[in-house]
Short mmCIF file of C-alpha atoms and ligand atoms in Angstrom, two decimals:
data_model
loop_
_atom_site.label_atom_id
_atom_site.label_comp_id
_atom_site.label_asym_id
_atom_site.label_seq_id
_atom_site.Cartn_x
_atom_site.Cartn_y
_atom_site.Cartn_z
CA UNK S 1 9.93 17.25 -11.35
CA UNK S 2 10.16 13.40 -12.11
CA UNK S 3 7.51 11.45 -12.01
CA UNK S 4 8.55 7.25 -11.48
CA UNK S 5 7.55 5.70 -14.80
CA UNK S 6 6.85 2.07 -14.98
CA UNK S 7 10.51 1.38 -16.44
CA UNK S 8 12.17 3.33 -13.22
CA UNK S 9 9.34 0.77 -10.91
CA UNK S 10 10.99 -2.09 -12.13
CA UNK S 11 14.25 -0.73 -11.65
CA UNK S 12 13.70 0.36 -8.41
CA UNK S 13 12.28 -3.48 -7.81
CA UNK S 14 15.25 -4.96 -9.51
CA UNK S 15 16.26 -7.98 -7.70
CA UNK S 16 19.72 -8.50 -5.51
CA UNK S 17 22.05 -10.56 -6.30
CA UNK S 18 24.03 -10.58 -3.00
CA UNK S 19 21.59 -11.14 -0.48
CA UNK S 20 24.19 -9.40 2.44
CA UNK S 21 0.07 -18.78 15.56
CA UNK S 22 -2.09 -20.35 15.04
CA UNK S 23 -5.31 -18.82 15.64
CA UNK S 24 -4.82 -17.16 19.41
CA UNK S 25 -4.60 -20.53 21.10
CA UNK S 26 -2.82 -18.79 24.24
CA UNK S 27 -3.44 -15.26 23.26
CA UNK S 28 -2.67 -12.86 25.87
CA UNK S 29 -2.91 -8.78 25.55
CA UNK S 30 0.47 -7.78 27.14
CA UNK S 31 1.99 -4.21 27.58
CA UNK S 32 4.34 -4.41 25.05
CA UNK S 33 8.34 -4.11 24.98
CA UNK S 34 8.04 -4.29 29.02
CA UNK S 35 12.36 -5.05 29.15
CA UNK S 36 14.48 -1.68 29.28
CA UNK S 37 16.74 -4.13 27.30
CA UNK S 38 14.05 -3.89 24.16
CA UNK S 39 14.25 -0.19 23.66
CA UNK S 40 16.66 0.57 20.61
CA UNK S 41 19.18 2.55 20.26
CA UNK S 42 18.48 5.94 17.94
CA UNK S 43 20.11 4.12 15.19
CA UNK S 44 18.24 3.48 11.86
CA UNK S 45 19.63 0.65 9.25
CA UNK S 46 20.84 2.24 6.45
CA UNK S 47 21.00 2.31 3.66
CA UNK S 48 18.50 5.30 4.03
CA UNK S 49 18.48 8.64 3.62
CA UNK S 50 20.29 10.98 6.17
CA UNK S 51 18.02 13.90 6.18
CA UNK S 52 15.34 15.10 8.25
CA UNK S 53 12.20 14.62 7.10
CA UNK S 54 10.16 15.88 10.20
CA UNK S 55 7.48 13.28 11.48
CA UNK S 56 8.06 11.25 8.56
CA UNK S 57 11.29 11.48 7.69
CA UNK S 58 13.16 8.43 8.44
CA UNK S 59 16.44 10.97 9.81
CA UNK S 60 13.55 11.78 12.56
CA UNK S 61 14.67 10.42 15.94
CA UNK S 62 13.08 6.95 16.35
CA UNK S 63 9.93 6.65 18.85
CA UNK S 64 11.16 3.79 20.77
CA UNK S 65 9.39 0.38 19.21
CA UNK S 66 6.69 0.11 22.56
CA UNK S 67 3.16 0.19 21.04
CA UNK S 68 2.07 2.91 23.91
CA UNK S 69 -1.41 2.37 25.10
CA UNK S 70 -1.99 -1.38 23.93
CA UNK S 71 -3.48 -3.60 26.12
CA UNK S 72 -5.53 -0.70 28.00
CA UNK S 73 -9.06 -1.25 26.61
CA UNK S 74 -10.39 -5.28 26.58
CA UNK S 75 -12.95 -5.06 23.98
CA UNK S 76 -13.90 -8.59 22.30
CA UNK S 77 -12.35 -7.82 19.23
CA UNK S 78 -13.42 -10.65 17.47
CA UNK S 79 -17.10 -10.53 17.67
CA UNK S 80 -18.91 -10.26 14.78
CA UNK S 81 -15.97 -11.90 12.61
CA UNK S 82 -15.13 -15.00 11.39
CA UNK S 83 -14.20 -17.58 13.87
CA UNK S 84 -10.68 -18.62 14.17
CA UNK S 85 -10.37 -21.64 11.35
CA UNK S 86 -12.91 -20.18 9.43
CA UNK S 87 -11.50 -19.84 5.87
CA UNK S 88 -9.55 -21.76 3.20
CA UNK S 89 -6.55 -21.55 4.97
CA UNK S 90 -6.67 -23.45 8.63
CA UNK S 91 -3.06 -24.35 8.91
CA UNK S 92 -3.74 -28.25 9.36
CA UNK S 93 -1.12 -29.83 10.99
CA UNK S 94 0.49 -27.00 13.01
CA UNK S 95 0.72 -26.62 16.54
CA UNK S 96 1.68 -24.58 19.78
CA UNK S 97 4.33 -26.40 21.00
CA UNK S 98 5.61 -27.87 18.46
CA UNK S 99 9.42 -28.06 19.75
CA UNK S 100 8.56 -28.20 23.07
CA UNK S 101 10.79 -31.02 23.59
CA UNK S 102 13.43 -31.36 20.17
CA UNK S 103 14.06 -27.50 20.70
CA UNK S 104 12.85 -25.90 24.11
CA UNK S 105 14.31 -23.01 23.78
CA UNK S 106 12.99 -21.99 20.33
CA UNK S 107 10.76 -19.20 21.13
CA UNK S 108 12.90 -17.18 24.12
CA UNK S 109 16.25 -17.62 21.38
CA UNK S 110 13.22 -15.58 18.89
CA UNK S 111 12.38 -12.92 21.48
CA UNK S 112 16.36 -12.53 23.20
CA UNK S 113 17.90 -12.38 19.18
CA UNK S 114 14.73 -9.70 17.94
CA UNK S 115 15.22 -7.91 21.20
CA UNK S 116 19.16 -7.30 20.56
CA UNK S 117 18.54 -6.89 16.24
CA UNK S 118 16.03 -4.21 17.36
CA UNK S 119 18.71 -2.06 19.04
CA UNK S 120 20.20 -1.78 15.53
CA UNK S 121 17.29 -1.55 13.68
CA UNK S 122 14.27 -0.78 14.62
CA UNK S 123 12.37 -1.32 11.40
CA UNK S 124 13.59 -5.26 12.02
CA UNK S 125 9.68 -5.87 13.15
CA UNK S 126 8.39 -3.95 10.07
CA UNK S 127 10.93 -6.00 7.27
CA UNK S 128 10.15 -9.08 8.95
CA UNK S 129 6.29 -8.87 8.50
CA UNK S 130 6.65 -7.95 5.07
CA UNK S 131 8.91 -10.81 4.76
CA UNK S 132 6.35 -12.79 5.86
CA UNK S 133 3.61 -11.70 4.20
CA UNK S 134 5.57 -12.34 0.89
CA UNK S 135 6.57 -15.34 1.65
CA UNK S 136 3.16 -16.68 2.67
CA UNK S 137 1.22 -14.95 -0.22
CA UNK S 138 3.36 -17.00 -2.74
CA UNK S 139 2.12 -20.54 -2.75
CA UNK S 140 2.10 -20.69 1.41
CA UNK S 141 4.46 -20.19 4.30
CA UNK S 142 7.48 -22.54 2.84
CA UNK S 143 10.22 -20.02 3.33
CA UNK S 144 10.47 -19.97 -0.52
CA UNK S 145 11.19 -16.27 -0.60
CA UNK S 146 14.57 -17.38 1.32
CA UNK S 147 16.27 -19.44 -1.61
CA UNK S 148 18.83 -18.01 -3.60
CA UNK S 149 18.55 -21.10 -5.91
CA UNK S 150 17.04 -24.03 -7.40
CA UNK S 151 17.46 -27.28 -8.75
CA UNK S 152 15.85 -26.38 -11.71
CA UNK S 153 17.72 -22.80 -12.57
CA UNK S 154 14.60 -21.14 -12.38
CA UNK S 155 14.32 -17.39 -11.11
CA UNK S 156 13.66 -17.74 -7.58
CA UNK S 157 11.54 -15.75 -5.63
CA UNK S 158 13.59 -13.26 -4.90
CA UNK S 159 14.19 -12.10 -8.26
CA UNK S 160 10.50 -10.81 -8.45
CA UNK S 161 9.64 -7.53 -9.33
CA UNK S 162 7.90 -6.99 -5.96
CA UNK S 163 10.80 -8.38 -3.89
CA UNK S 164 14.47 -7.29 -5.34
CA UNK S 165 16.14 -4.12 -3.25
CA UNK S 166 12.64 -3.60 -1.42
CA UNK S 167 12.66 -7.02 0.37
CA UNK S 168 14.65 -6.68 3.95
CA UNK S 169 14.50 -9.26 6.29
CA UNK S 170 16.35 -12.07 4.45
CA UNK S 171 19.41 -11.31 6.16
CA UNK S 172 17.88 -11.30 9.86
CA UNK S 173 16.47 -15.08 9.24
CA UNK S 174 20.02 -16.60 8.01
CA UNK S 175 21.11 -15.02 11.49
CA UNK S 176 18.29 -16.57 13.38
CA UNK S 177 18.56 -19.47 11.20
CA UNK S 178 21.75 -19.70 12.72
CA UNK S 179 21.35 -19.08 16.47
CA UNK S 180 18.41 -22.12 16.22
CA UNK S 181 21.50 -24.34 14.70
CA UNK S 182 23.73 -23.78 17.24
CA UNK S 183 20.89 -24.60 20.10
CA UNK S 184 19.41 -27.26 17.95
CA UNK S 185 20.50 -28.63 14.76
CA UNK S 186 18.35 -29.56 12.27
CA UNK S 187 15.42 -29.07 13.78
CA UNK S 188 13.93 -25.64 13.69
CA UNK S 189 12.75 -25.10 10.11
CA UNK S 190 13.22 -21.78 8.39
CA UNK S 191 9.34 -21.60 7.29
CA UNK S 192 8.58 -21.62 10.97
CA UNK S 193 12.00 -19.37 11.66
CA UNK S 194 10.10 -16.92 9.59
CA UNK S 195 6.69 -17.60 11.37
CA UNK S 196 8.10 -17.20 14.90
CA UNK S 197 10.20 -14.11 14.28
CA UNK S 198 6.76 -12.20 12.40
CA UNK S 199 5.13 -13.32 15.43
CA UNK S 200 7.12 -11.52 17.84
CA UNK S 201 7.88 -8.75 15.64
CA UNK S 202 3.90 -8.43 15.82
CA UNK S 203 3.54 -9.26 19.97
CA UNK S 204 6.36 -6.15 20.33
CA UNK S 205 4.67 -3.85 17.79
CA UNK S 206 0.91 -4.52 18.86
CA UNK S 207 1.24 -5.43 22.15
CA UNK S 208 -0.80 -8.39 21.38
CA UNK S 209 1.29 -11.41 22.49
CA UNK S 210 0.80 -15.19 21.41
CA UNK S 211 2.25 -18.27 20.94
CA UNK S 212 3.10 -19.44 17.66
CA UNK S 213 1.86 -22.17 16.01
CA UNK S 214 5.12 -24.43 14.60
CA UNK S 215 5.51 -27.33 12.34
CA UNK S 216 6.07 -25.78 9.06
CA UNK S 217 8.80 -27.46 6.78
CA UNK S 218 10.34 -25.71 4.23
CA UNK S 219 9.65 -26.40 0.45
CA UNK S 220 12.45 -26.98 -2.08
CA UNK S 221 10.89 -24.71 -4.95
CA UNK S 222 11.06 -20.93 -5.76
CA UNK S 223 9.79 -19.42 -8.60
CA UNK S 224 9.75 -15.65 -9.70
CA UNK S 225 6.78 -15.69 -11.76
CA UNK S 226 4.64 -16.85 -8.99
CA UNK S 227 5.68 -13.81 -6.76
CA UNK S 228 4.76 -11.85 -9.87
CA UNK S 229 1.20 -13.33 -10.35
CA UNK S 230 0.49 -13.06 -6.40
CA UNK S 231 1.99 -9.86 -5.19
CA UNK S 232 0.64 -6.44 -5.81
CA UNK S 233 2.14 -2.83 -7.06
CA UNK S 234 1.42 -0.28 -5.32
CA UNK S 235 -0.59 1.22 -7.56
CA UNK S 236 -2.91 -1.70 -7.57
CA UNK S 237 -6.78 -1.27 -7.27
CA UNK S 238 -9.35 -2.56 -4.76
CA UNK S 239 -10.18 -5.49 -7.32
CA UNK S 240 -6.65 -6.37 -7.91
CA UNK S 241 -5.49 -6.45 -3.94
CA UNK S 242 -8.78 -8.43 -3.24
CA UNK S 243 -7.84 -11.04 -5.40
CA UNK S 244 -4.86 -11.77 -3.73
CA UNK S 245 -6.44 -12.00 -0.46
CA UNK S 246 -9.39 -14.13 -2.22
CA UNK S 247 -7.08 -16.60 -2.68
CA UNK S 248 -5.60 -16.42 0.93
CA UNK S 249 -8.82 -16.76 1.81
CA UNK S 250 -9.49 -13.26 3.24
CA UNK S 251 -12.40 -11.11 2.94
CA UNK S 252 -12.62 -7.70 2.14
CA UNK S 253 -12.86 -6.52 5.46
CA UNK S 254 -9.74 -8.55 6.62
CA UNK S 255 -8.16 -7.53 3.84
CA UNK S 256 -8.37 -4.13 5.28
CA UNK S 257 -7.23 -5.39 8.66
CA UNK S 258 -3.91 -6.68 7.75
CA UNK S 259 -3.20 -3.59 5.52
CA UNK S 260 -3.19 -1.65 8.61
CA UNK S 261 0.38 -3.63 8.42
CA UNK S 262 1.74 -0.21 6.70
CA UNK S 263 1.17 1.37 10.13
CA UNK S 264 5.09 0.63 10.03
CA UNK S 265 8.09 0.96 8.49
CA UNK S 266 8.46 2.76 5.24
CA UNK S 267 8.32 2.89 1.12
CA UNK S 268 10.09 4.71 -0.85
CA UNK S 269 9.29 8.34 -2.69
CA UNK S 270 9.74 6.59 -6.34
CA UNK S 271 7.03 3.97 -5.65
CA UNK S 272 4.90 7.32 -4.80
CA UNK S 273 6.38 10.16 -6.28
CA UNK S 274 3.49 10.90 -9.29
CA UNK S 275 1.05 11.46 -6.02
CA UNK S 276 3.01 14.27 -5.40
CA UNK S 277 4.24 15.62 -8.16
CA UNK S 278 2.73 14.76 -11.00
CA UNK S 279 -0.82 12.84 -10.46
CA UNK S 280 -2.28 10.90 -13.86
CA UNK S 281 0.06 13.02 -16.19
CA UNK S 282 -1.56 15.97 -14.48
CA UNK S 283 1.87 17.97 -13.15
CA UNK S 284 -0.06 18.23 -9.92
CA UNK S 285 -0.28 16.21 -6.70
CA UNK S 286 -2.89 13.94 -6.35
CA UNK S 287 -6.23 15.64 -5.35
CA UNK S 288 -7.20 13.70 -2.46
CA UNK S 289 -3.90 14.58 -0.73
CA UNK S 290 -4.36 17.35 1.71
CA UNK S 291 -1.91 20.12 0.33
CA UNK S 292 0.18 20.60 3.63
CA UNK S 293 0.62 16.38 3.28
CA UNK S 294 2.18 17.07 0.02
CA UNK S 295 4.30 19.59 1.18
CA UNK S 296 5.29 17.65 4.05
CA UNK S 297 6.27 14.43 0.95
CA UNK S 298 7.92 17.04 -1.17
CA UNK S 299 10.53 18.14 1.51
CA UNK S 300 11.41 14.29 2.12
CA UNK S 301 11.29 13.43 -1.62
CA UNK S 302 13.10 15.94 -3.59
CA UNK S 303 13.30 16.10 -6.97
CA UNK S 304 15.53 13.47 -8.10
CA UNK S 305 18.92 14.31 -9.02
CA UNK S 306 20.67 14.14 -5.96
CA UNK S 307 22.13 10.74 -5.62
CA UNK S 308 21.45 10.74 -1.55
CA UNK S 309 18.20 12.25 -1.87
CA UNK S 310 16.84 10.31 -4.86
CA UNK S 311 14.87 7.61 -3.54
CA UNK S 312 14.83 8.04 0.88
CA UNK S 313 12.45 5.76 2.62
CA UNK S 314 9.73 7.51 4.08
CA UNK S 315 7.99 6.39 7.07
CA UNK S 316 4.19 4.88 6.35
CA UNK S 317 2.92 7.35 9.66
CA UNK S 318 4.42 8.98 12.84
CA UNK S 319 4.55 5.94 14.58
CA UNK S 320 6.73 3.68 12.83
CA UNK S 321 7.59 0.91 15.07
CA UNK S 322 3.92 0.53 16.30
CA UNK S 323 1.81 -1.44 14.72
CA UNK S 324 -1.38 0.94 15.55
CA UNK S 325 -4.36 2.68 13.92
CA UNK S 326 -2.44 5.39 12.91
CA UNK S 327 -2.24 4.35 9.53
CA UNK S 328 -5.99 4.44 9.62
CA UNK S 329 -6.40 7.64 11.30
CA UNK S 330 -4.07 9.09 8.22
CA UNK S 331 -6.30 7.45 6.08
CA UNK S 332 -8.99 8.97 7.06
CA UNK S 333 -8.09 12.11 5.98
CA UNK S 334 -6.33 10.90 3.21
CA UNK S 335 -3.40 10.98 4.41
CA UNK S 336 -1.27 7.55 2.19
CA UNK S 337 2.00 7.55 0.72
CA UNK S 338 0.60 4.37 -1.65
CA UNK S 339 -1.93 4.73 -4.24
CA UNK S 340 -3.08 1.21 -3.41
CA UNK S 341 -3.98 2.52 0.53
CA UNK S 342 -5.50 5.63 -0.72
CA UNK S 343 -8.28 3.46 -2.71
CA UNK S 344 -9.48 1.95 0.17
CA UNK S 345 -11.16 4.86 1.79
CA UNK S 346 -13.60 5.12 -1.05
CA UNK S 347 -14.49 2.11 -1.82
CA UNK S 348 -17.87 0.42 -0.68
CA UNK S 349 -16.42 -2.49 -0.03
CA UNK S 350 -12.94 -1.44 2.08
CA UNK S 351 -14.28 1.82 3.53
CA UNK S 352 -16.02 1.33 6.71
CA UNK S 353 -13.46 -0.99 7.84
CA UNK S 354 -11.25 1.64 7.63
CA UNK S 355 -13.08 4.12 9.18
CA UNK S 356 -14.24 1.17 11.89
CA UNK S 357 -10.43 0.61 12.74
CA UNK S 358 -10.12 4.07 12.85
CA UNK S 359 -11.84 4.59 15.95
CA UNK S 360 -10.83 1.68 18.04
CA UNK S 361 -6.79 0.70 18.13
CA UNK S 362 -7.49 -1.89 20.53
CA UNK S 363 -10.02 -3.48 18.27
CA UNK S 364 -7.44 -3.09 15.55
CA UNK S 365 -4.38 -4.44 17.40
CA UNK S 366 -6.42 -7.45 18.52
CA UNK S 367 -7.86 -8.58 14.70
CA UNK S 368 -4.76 -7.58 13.41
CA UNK S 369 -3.23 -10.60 15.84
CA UNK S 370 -6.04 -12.86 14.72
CA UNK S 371 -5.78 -12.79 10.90
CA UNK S 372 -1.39 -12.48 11.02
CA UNK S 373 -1.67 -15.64 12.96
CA UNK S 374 -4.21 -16.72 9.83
CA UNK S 375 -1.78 -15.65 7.34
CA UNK S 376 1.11 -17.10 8.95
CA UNK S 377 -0.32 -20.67 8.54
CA UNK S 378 -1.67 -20.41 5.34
CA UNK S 379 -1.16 -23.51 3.02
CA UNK S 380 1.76 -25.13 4.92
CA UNK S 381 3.94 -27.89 4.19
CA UNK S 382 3.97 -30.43 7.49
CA UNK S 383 4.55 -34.01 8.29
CA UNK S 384 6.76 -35.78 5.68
CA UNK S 385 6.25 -32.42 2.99
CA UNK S 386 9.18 -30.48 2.31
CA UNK S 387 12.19 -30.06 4.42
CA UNK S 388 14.10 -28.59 7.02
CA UNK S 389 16.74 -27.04 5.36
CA UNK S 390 20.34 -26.46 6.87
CA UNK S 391 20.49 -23.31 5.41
CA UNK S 392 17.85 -21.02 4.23
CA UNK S 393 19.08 -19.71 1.20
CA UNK S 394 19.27 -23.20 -0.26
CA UNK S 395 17.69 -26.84 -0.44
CA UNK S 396 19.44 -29.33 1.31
C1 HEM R 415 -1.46 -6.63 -1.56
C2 HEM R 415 -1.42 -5.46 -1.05
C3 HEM R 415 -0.13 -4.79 -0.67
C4 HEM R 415 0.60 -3.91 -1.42
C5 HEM R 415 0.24 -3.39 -2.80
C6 HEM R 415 1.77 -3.57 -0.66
C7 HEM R 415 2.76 -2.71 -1.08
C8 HEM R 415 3.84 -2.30 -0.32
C9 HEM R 415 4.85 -1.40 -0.78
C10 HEM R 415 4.93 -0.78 -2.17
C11 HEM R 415 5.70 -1.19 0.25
C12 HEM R 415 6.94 -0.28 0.26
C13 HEM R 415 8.17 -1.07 -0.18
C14 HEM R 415 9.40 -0.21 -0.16
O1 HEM R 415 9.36 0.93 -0.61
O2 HEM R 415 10.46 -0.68 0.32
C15 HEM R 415 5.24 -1.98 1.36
C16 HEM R 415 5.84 -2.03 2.59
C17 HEM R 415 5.40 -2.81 3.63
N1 HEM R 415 4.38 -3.73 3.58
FE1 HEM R 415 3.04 -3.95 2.09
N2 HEM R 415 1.72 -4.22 0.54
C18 HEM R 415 0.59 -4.98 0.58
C19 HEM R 415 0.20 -5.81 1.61
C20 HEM R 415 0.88 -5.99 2.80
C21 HEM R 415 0.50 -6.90 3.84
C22 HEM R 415 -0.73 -7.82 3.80
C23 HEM R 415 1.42 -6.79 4.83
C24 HEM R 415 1.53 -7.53 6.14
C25 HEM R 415 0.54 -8.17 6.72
C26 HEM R 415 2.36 -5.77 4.41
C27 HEM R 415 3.41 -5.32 5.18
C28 HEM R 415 4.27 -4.31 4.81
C29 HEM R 415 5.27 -3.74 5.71
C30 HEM R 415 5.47 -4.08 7.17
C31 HEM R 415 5.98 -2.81 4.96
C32 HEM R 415 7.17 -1.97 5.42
C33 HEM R 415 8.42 -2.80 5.18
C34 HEM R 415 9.70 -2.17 5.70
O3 HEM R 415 9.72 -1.02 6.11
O4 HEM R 415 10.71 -2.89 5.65
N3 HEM R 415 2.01 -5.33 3.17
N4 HEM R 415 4.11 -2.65 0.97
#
């Protein structure tokens, strides 16, 4: 069996060339996905593999995208934690409403396009909130991560290790990009194109609905090295990931919270193959892993060799195209495709938020909600600052 070294990482991570809330203002629980219209079709976007892989397996039919049983308990979620605001990152200068009159539509063109990309791909919701989160990590929610170039010739974005083939969602914000162009020129900015899609893509996978916050601009730089420094493998360590959010301004326990973000969509077996097969040089699977777990992983991730078997996308859970506490659940019994999920369990600092999320998916859903719409704002360009850009994959 092969175990993925650090070379076959970066390869794997190898960048493309050809690119194909505010705080809860208005926050309402809703039942999610309540239009027949939102249900996909059984499709999944490929490239992926076309096995089986039982519950996991991404060839398993698709649970429709409806986050069953949101919105049933009303718990206040939110006591106990920091108040909305609270933090480094407050999002000055945003606000619901923001195109209210330049761009009325903006928001029902979000839901009607996600609705219809959904049919086609129901991990849209899941490569969007990545997108987001990498985008917003990296200096702020600019829409950096969309250029393809800049002034300067630097590497953009993109070209990161932690982007390349693994970043989706790109694609699905030229096309929304688009739509907003065609209602509104010039006026709907792709930093808030990517804010308002992640938003829905989180009010149809939680079931917690709420308007956006809007007013981002779009900034005119990119730069590879700085997705390098403030990204994380998936091997990383407690320390290492709660850096990253120390500089978002997130705590260890909200840390934890948005984690629960690998409740859906999928990684692939390379970025976790050595858990199975060959833990720490040890040409055994990971101790922690329960042993029917790793049989489960080995029938989805086969030895390499097979060119449409060597690196299939794996679900993160059974459920993934609900953002819910299944992840958590897993993780309780050590149940984590990533190394960097699996430390959390154990750690004093990360543990009894997992274990607290756990047992209440409401609670989860709802803090979830809070700290996206947190992350979504974080150091933003508004006013006079950046640009809207024409296009999103370059400056003006
Ligand atoms: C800093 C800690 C984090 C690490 C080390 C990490 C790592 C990863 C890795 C390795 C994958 C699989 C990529 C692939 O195989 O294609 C992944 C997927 C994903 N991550 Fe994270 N992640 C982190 C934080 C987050 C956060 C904070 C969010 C959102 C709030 C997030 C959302 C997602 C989603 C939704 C996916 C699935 C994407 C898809 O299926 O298209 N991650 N992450």
């Amino acid at each position: 069996m092969v175990a993925p070294s650090k070379a076959n990482l970066e390869d794997f991570f190898k960048p493309f060339h050809h690119f194909g809330g505010g705080w809860n203002p208005e926050e309402q629980v809703l039942p999610p996905q309540q239009e027949e219209e939102q249900t996909p079709g059984a499709q999944v976007n490929e490239p992926r593999g076309s096995y089986t892989g039982g519950a996991y397996g991404v060839g398993a039919p698709p649970p429709p995208p409806q986050a069953p049983g949101a919105a049933k308990k009303g718990a206040d979620a939110s006591a106990g934690y920091n108040k909305p605001g609270e933090g480094v990152n407050k999002g000055e200068g945003l606000v619901v409403g923001f195109y209210d009159k330049s761009c009325p539509a903006a928001e029902r063109i979000v839901r009607e396009w996600l609705q219809k990309v959904l049919k086609s791909n129901p991990y849209a919701t899941a490569n969007i909130i990545r997108l987001a989160f990498h985008d917003c990590a990296v200096g702020g929610c600019d829409a950096s991560i969309l250029l393809d170039a800049v002034a300067q010739g630097d590497k953009v974005e993109k070209g990161s290790i932690f982007n390349g083939v693994s970043l989706k969602g790109a694609d699905l914000i030229d096309d929304l990009k688009m739509r907003f162009e065609e209602e509104c020129p010039q006026t709907v900015s792709c930093a808030d194109a990517i804010a308002f899609s992640a938003n829905e893509a989180m009010a149809m996978s939680t079931g917690v609905r709420q308007r956006p916050l809007a007013g981002r601009r779009d900034s005119v730089n990119s730069l590879a090295t700085a997705a390098d420094q403030n990204l994380a493998s998936p091997t990383a360590t407690v320390d290492q990931m709660s850096e990253i959010f120390r500089k978002l301004g997130f705590n260890a326990e909200e840390m934890v919270v948005l984690l629960g973000a690998h409740s859906i969509g999928t990684a692939h077996c390379d970025l976790f193959m050595d858990r199975v097969y060959n833990f720490r040089n040890t040409q055994k699977p990971d101790p922690v892993l329960p042993l029917p777990y790793v049989d489960q992983l080995k029938g989805i991730c086969t030895d390499p060799g097979t060119p449409q078997f060597r690196n299939p996308p794996v679900n993160f859970d059974e459920t993934p195209y609900a953002l819910d506490n299944l992840y958590f659940r897993n993780l309780v019994q050590n149940k984590s495709l990533l190394l960097s999920d699996s430390s959390l369990l154990g750690d004093a600092r990360t543990g009894p938020t997992v274990r607290q999320m756990a047992d209440d998916d409401m609670l989860f859903r709802k803090r979830f909600a809070e700290l996206f719409a947190r992350l979504t704002s974080f150091n933003v360009l508004t006013g006079n600052n950046g640009e809207v850009r024409r296009t999103c994959r370059s400056t003006n």
